[in-house]
Coordinates of C-alpha atoms in Angstrom, one line a residue:
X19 CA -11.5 22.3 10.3
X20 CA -9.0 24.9 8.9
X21 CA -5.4 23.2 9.5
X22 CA -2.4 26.0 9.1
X23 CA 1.1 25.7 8.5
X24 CA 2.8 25.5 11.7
X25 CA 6.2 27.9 11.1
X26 CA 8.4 29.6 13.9
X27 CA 5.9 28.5 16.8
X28 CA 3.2 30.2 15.2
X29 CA 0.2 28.4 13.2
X30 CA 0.1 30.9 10.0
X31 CA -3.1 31.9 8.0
X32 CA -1.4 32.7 4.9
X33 CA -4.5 33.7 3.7
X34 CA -3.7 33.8 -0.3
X35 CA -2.8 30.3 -0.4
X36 CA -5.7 27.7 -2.2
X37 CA -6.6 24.7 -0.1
X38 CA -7.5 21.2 -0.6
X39 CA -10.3 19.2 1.4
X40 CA -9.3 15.5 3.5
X41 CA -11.9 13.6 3.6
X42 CA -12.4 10.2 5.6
X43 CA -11.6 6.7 3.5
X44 CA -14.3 4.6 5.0
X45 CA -17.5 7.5 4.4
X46 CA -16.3 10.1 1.7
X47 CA -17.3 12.6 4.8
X48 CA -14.8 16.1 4.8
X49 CA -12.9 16.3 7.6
X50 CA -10.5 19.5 7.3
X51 CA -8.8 21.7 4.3
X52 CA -5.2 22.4 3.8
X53 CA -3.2 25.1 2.3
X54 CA -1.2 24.6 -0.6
X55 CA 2.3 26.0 0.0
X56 CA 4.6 27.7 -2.1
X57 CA 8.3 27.8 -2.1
X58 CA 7.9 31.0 0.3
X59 CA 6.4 29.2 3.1
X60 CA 8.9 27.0 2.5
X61 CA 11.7 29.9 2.7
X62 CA 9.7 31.1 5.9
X63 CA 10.3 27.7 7.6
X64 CA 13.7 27.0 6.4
X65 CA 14.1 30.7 8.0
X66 CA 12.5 29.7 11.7
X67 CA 14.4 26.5 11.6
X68 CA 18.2 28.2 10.9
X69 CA 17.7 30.9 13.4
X70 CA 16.3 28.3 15.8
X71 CA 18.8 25.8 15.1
X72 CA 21.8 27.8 16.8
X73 CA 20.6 28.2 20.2
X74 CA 18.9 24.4 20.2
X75 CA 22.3 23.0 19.3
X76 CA 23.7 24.7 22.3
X77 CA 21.1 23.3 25.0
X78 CA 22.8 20.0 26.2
X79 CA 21.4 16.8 25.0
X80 CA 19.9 15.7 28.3
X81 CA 17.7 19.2 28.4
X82 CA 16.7 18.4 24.8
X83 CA 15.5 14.6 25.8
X84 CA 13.3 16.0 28.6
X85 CA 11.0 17.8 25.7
X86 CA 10.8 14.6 24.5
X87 CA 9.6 12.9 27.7
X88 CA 6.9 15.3 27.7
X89 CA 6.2 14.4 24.1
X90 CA 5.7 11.3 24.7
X91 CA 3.8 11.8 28.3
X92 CA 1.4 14.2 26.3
X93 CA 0.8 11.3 23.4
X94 CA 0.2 8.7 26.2
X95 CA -2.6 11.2 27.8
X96 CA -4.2 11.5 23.9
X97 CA -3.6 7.9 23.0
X98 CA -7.4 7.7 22.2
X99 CA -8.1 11.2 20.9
X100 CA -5.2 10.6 18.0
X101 CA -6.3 7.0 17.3
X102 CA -9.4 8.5 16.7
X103 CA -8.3 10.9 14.5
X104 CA -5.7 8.7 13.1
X105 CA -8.5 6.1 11.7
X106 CA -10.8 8.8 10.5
X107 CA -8.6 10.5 8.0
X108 CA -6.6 7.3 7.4
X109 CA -8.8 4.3 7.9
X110 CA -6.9 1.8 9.4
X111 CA -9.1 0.1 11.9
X112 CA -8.7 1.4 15.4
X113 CA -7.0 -0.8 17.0
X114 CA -4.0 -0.4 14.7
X115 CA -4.5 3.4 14.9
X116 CA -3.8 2.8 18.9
X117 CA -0.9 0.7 18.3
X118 CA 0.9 2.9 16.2
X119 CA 0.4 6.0 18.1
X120 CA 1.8 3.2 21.0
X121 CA 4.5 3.6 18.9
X122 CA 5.6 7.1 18.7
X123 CA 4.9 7.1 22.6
X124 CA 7.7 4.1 22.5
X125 CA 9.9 6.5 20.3
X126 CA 9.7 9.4 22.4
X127 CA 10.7 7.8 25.7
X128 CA 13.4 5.7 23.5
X129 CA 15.0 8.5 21.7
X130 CA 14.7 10.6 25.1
X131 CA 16.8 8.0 26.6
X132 CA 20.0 8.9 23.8
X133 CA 19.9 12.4 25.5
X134 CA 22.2 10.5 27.7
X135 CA 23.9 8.6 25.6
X136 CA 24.7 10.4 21.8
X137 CA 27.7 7.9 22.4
X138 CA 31.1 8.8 20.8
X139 CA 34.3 6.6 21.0
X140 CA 37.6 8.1 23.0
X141 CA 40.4 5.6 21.3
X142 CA 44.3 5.7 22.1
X143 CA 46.8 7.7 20.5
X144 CA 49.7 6.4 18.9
X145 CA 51.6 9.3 20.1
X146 CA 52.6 10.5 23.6
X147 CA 50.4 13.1 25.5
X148 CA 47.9 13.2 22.9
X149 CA 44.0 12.5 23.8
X150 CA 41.9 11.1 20.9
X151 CA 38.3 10.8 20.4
X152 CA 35.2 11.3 18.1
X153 CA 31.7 12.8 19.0
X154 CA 28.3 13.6 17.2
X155 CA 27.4 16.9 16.2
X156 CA 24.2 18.2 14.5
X157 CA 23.7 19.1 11.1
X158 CA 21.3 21.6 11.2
X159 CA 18.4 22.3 9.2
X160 CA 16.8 18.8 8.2
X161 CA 13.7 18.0 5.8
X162 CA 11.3 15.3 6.6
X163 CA 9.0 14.1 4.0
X164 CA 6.2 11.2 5.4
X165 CA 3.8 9.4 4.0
X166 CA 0.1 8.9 5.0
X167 CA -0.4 5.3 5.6
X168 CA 1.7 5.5 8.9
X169 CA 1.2 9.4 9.7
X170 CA 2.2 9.4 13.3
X171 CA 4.9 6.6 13.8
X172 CA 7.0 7.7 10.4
X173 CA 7.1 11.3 11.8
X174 CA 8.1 10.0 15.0
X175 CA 10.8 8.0 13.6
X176 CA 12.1 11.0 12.3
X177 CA 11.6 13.9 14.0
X178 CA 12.7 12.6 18.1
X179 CA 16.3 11.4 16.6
X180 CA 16.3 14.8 14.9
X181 CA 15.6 16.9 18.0
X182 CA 17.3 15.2 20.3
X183 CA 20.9 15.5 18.4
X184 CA 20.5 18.7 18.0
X185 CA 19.0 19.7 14.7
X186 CA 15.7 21.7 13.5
X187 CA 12.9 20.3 10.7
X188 CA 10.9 21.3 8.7
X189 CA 8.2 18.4 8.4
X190 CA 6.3 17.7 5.5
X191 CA 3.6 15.1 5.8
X192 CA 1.2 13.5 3.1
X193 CA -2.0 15.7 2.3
X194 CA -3.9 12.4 2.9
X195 CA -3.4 12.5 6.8
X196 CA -2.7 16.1 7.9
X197 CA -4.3 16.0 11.0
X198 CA -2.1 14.0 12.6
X199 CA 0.1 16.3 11.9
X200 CA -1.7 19.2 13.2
X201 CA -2.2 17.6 16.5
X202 CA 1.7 16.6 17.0
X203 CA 1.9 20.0 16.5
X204 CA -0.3 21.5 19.3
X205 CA 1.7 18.5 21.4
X206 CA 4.9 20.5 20.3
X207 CA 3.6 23.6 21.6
X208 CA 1.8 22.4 24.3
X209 CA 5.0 21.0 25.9
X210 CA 6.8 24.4 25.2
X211 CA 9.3 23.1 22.4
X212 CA 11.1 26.6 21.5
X213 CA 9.9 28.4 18.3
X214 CA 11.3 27.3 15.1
X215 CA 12.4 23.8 16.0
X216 CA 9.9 22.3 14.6
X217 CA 7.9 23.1 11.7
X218 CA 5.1 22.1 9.2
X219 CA 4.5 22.9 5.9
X220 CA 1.5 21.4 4.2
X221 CA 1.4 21.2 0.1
X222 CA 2.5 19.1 -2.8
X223 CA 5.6 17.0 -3.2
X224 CA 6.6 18.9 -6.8
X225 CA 6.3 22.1 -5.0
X226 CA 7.4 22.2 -1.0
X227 CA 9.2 18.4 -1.5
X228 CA 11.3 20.2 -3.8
X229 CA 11.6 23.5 -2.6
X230 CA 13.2 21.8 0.6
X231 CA 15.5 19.7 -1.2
X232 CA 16.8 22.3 -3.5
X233 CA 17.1 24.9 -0.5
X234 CA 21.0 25.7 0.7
X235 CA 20.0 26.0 4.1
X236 CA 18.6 22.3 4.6
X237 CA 21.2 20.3 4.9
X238 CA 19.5 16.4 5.6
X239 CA 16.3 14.8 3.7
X240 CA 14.5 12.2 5.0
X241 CA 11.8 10.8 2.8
X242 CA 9.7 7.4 2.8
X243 CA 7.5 6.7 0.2
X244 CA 7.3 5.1 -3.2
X245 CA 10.7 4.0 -4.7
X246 CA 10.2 5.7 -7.7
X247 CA 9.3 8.9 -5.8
X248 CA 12.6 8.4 -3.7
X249 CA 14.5 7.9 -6.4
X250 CA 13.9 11.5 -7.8
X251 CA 14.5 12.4 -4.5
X252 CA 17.8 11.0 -4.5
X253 CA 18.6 12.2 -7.5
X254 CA 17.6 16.1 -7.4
X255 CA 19.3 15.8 -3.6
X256 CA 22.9 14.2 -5.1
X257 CA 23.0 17.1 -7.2
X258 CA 23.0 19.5 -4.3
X259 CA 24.8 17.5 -2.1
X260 CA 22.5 16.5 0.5
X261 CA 22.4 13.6 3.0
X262 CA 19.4 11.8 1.7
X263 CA 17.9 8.8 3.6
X264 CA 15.6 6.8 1.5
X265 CA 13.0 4.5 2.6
X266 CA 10.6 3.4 0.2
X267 CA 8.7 -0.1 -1.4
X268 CA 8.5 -3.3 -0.8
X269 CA 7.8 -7.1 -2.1
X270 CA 7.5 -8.8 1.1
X271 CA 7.1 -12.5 1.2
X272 CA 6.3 -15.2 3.9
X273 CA 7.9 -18.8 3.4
X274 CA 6.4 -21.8 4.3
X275 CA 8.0 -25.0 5.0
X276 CA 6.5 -28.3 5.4
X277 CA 7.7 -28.5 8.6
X278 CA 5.6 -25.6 9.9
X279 CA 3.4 -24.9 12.2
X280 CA 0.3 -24.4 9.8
X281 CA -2.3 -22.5 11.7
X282 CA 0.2 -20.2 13.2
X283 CA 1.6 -19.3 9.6
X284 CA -2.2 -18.5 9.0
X285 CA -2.6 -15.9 11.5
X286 CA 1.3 -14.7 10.4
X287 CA -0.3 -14.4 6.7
X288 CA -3.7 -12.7 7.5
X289 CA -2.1 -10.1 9.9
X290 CA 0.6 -9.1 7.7
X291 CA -1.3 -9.4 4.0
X292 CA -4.6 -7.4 5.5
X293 CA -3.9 -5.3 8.5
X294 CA -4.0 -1.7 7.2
X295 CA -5.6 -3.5 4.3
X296 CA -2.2 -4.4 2.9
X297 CA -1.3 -0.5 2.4
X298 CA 1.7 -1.5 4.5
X299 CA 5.9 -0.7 3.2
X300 CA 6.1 -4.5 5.2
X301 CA 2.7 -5.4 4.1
X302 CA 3.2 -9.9 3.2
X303 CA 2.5 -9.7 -0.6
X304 CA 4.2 -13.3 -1.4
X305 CA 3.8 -16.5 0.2
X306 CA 6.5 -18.8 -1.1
X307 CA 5.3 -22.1 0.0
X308 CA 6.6 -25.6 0.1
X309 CA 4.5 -27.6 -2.2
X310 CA 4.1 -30.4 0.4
X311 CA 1.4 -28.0 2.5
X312 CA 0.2 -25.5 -0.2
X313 CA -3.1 -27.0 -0.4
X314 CA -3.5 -27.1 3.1
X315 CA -2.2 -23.9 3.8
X316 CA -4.4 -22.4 0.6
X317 CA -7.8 -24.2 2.6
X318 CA -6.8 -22.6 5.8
X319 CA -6.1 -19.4 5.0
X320 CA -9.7 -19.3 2.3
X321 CA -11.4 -20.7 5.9
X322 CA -10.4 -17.8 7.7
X323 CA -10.6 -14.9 5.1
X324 CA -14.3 -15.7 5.4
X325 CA -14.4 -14.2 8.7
X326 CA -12.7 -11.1 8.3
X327 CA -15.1 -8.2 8.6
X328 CA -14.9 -4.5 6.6
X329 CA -15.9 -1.3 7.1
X330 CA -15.4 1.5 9.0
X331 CA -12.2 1.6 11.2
X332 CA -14.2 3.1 14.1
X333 CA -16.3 0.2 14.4
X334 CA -14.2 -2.2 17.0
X335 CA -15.7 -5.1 15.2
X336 CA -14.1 -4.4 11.8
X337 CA -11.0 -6.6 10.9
X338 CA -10.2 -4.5 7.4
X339 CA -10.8 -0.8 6.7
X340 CA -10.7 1.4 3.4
X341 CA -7.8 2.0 1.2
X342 CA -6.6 5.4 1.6
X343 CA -8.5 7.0 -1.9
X344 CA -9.8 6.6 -5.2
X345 CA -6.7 6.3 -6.9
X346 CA -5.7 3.2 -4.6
X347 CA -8.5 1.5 -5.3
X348 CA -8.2 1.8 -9.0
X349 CA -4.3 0.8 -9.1
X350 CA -5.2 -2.1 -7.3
X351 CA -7.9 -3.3 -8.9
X352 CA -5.9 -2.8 -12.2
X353 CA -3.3 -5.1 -10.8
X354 CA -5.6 -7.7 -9.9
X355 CA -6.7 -7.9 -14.0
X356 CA -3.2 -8.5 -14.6
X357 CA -3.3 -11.4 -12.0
X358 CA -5.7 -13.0 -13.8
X359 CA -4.4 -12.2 -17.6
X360 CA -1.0 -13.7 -15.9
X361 CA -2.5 -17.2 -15.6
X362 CA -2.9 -17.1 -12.0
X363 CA -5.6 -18.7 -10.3
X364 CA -8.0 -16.4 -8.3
X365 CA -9.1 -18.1 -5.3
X366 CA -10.6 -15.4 -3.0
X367 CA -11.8 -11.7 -3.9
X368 CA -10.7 -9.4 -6.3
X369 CA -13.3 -6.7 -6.5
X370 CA -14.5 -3.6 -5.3
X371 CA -16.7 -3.2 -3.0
X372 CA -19.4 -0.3 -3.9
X373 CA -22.7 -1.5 -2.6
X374 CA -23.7 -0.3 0.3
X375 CA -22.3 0.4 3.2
X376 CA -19.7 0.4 1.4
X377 CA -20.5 2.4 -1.7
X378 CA -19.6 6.0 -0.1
X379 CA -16.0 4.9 1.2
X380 CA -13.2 3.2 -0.8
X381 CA -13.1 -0.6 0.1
X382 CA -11.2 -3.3 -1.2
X383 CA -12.0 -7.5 -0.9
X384 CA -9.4 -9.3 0.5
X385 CA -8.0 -11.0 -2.4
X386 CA -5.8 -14.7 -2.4
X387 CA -4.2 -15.8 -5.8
X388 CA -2.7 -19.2 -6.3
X389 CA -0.7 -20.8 -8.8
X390 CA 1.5 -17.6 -9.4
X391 CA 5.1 -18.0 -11.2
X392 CA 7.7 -15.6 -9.6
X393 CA 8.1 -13.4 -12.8
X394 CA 5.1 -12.5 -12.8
X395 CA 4.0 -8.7 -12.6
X396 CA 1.8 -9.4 -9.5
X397 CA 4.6 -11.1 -8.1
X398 CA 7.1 -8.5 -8.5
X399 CA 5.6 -5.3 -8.1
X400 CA 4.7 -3.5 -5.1
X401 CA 0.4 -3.3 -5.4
X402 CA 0.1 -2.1 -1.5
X403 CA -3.3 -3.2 -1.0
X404 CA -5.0 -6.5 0.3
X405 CA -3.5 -9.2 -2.4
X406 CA -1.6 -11.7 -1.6
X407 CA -0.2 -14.5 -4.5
X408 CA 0.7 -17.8 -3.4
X409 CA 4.2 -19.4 -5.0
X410 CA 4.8 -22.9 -4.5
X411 CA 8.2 -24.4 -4.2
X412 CA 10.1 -27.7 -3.6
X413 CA 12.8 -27.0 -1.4
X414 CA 14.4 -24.2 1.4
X415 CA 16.8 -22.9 -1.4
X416 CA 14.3 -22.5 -4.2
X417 CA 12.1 -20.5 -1.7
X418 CA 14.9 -18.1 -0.8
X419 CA 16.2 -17.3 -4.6
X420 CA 12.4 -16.6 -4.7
X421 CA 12.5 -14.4 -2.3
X422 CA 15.3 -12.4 -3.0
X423 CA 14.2 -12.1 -6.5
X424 CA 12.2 -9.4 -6.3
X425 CA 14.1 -5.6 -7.2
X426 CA 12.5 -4.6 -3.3
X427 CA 14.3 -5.8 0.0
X428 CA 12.5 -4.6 2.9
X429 CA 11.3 -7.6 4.7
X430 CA 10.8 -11.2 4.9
X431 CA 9.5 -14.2 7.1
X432 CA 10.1 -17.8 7.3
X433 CA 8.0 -20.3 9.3
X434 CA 9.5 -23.3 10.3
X435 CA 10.4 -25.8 13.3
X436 CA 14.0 -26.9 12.4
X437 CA 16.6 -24.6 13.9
X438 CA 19.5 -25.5 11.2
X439 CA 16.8 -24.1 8.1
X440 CA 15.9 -20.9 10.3
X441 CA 19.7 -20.0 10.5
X442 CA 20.5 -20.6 7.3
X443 CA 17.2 -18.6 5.9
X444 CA 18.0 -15.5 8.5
X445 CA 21.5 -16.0 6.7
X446 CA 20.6 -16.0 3.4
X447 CA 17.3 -14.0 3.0
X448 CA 18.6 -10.6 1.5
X449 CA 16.3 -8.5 3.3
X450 CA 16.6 -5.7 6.1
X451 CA 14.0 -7.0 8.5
X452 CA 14.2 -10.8 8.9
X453 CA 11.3 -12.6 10.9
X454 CA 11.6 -16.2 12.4
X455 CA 7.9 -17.8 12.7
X456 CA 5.9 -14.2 12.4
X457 CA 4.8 -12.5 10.0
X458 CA 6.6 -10.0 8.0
X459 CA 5.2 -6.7 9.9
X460 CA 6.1 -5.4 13.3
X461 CA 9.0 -3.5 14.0
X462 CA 10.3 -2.3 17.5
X463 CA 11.7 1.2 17.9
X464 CA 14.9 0.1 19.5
X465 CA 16.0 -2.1 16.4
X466 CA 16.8 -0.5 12.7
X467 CA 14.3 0.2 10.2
X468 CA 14.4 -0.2 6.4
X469 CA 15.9 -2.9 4.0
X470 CA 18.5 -3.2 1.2
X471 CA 18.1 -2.6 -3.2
X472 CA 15.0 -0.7 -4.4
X473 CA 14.1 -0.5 -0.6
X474 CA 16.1 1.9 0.5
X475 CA 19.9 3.6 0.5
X476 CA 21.7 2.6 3.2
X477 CA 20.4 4.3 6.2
X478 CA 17.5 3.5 8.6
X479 CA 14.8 4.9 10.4
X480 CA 14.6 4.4 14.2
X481 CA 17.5 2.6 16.4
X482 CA 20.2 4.1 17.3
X483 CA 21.1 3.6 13.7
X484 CA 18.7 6.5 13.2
X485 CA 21.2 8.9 14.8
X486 CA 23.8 8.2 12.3
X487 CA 21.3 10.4 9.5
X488 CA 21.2 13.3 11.7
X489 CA 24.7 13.4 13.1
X490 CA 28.0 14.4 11.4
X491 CA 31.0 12.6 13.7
X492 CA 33.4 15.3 14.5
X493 CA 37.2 13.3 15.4
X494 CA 39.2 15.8 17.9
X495 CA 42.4 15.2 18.7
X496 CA 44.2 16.8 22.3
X497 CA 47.7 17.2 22.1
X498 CA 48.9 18.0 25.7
X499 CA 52.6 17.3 24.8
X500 CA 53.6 21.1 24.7
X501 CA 55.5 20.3 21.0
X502 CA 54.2 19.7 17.6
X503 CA 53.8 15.9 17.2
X504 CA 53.4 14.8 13.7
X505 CA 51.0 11.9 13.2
X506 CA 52.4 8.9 11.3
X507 CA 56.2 10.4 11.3
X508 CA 57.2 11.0 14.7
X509 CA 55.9 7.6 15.8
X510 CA 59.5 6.4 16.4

């Protein structure tokens, strides 16, 4: 399969660009090529998107929701097809593939909804015959920059808010998982989206990430992705002014009280630590758990690790897929040596699995360390794969000063029974995303997405919140007195 950029409604060859194979996680088998762009496909789409951009602003918000509807109607009618292709070029295990296209179907109907809404405030005037209110208004041109691990429901986040205010985008998604984005592509065409409003441009981060950021015309960039990555976003953005919305790495830990509800805190571990094989910005990387039921907690949770089954995501049987590539594997693996050079006690996994079936696809054991001191590395930095260290504490404060100090604040769970130590943990736990007796993964469309520090900058993905990165508010005052009224003088 030859995927194109997809640039003023029209999927273009441009035939002297070199291309790059994608090939599926759990076999090694190649599934498509890609072009590498230059900074003139990026020009081309920055182009479509400007010229487009003036006549979508003008189409009232409602008509702009109802291409959303369809959107989402057409994703709905696919659901299988993408989760298909979603676990193939990914490898998360198919079921998750479902649920997350689920969720860009969710985000469609939810940011179609705003179309009637976009919701201003009209205010009172403090002077006589004068009208007072603020609206949104779009920016324009915005960049979108998405990572592979959640190709469709990142996008999604990013693109509806985007369309339905108003704007244009040019969409850059990981060269991992660039299917996905070829077939919410065709869904754009299919449902007759005018030319130029949205637009993808395949290639490297050095080359089209920057060539959008530096570009005059794009005006908004949203990017998730690694924190360090985001921070040179931030930083070669601030220098040309842009709005930047950052939403990057996490350290996401689960607490444990001895008042808990044990086997339930299992499942809340197991899901969050090694669904999408811990390659998750939410994935549960710390347990902080009161020392009272660590041993208890350690023997159920090594119980049911022994059942979970990996391979290929396809298979409906398999619990834990591949990590996205080579590279993953390796920086994984390396942190697990540091684990163990750390002192900590390694109590389940910590290879790679290269015999076969496995030795064609890039496979990861689940992996459970004990014992582990809250400076160390594996406790601190992001790994995002399946390892999970266990820290023991003695008390509800101890385990949130652990917990909030890590450099990441994405999100964190606490399981517990007593309502006074869940308020004050939702209270005190300095993280975005806060879960009461879940896991720490999981997040609706309707609520705000992303967390505080190294996680992110200030703005949030999906929400209404999410409207607030691709709006500017516009204040307009209506004087109807007939004279000029001076504000904050002629008050008397």
């Amino acid at each position: 399969m030859e995927i194109k950029n997809y640039i003023g409604g029209k999927w273009s060859t441009h035939s002297h660009l070199q291309s790059i194979a994608v090939t599926n996680p759990a076999n090694g088998e190649q599934l498509a090529t890609i072009p590498l762009s230059t900074s003139n496909e990026v020009d081309e789409a920055v182009v479509a998107a400007k010229q487009a951009q003036k006549s979508w602003a003008l189409v009232p918000a409602p008509k702009r929701a109802e291409f959303l509807y369809a959107i989402g109607q057409k994703m709905k009618e696919k659901k299988e097809y993408l989760a298909t292709v979603l676990t193939k070029e990914m490898g998360k295990v198919i079921e998750e593939a479902r649920g997350e296209v689920q969720e860009g179907i969710d985000m469609a109907y939810y940011m179609a909804g705003e179309g009637r809404r976009l919701f201003g405030e009209t205010t009172p005037s403090e002077l006589a015959n004068k009208f007072a209110m603020s609206v949104r208004a779009p920016i324009g041109v915005v960049a979108l920059i998405t990572p592979w691990n959640f190709p469709v429901a990142i996008a999604t986040w990013k693109s509806f808010p985007a369309i339905v205010a108003g704007n244009t985008f040019i969409w850059k998604p990981s060269n991992e998982t660039p299917m996905m984005a070829c077939e919410m592509g065709k869904i754009f065409e299919e449902v007759g989206l005018p030319d130029g409003v949205a637009n993808i441009v395949f290639g490297t981060g050095p080359t089209v990430g920057t060539a959008l950021i530096e570009h005059p015309d794009v005006k908004v960039i949203s990017f998730t992705g690694s924190t360090t990555t985001g921070s040179k976003v931030a930083e070669l953005g601030g220098k040309h002014l842009k709005k930047i919305s950052l939403e990057m790495g996490g350290k996401n830990a689960v607490i444990v009280m001895d008042d808990a509800d044990l086997q339930l805190a299992t499942e809340g571990i197991l899901w969050s630590a090694f669904g999408t094989a811990g390659q998750r910005c939410t994935a549960c990387s710390r347990v902080i758990v009161h020392k009272d039921v660590k041993e208890q907690l350690e023997n159920r949770l090594l119980d049911e690790m022994q059942k979970l089954t990996i391979g290929n995501g396809l298979d409906e049987g398999v619990k834990i897929g591949p990590v996205i590539n080579k590279a993953a594997l390796e920086k994984i693996n390396h942190y697990v040596q540091i684990g163990k050079q750390e002192g900590a006690t390694l109590l389940a996994g910590g290879r790679i699995l290269n015999e076969p079936p496995y030795d064609n696809g890039f496979y990861y054991e689940p992996t459970l360390f004990t014992n582990v001191k809250p400076d160390m590395i594996i406790a601190q930095e992001e790994i995002f794969g399946p390892v999970v260290s266990l820290i023991e504490v003695a008390s509800l404060e101890e385990a949130i000063e652990v917990n909030n100090g890590v450099k990441f604040g994405l999100s964190s769970s606490i399981f517990s029974q007593n309502v006074n130590t869940i308020f004050r943990a939702q209270r005190d736990l300095d993280t975005g995303i806060v879960y009461i007796n879940a896991g720490t993964t999981g997040a609706e469309i309707h609520l705000p997405f992303g967390g505080t520090k190294g996680t992110g900058n200030g703005h949030r993905d999906s929400g209404v919140a999410a409207l607030d990165v691709y709006t500017e508010w516009k204040s307009i005052y209506v004087d109807y007195s007939g004279k000029l009224q001076r504000a904050q003088i002629d008050t008397e």
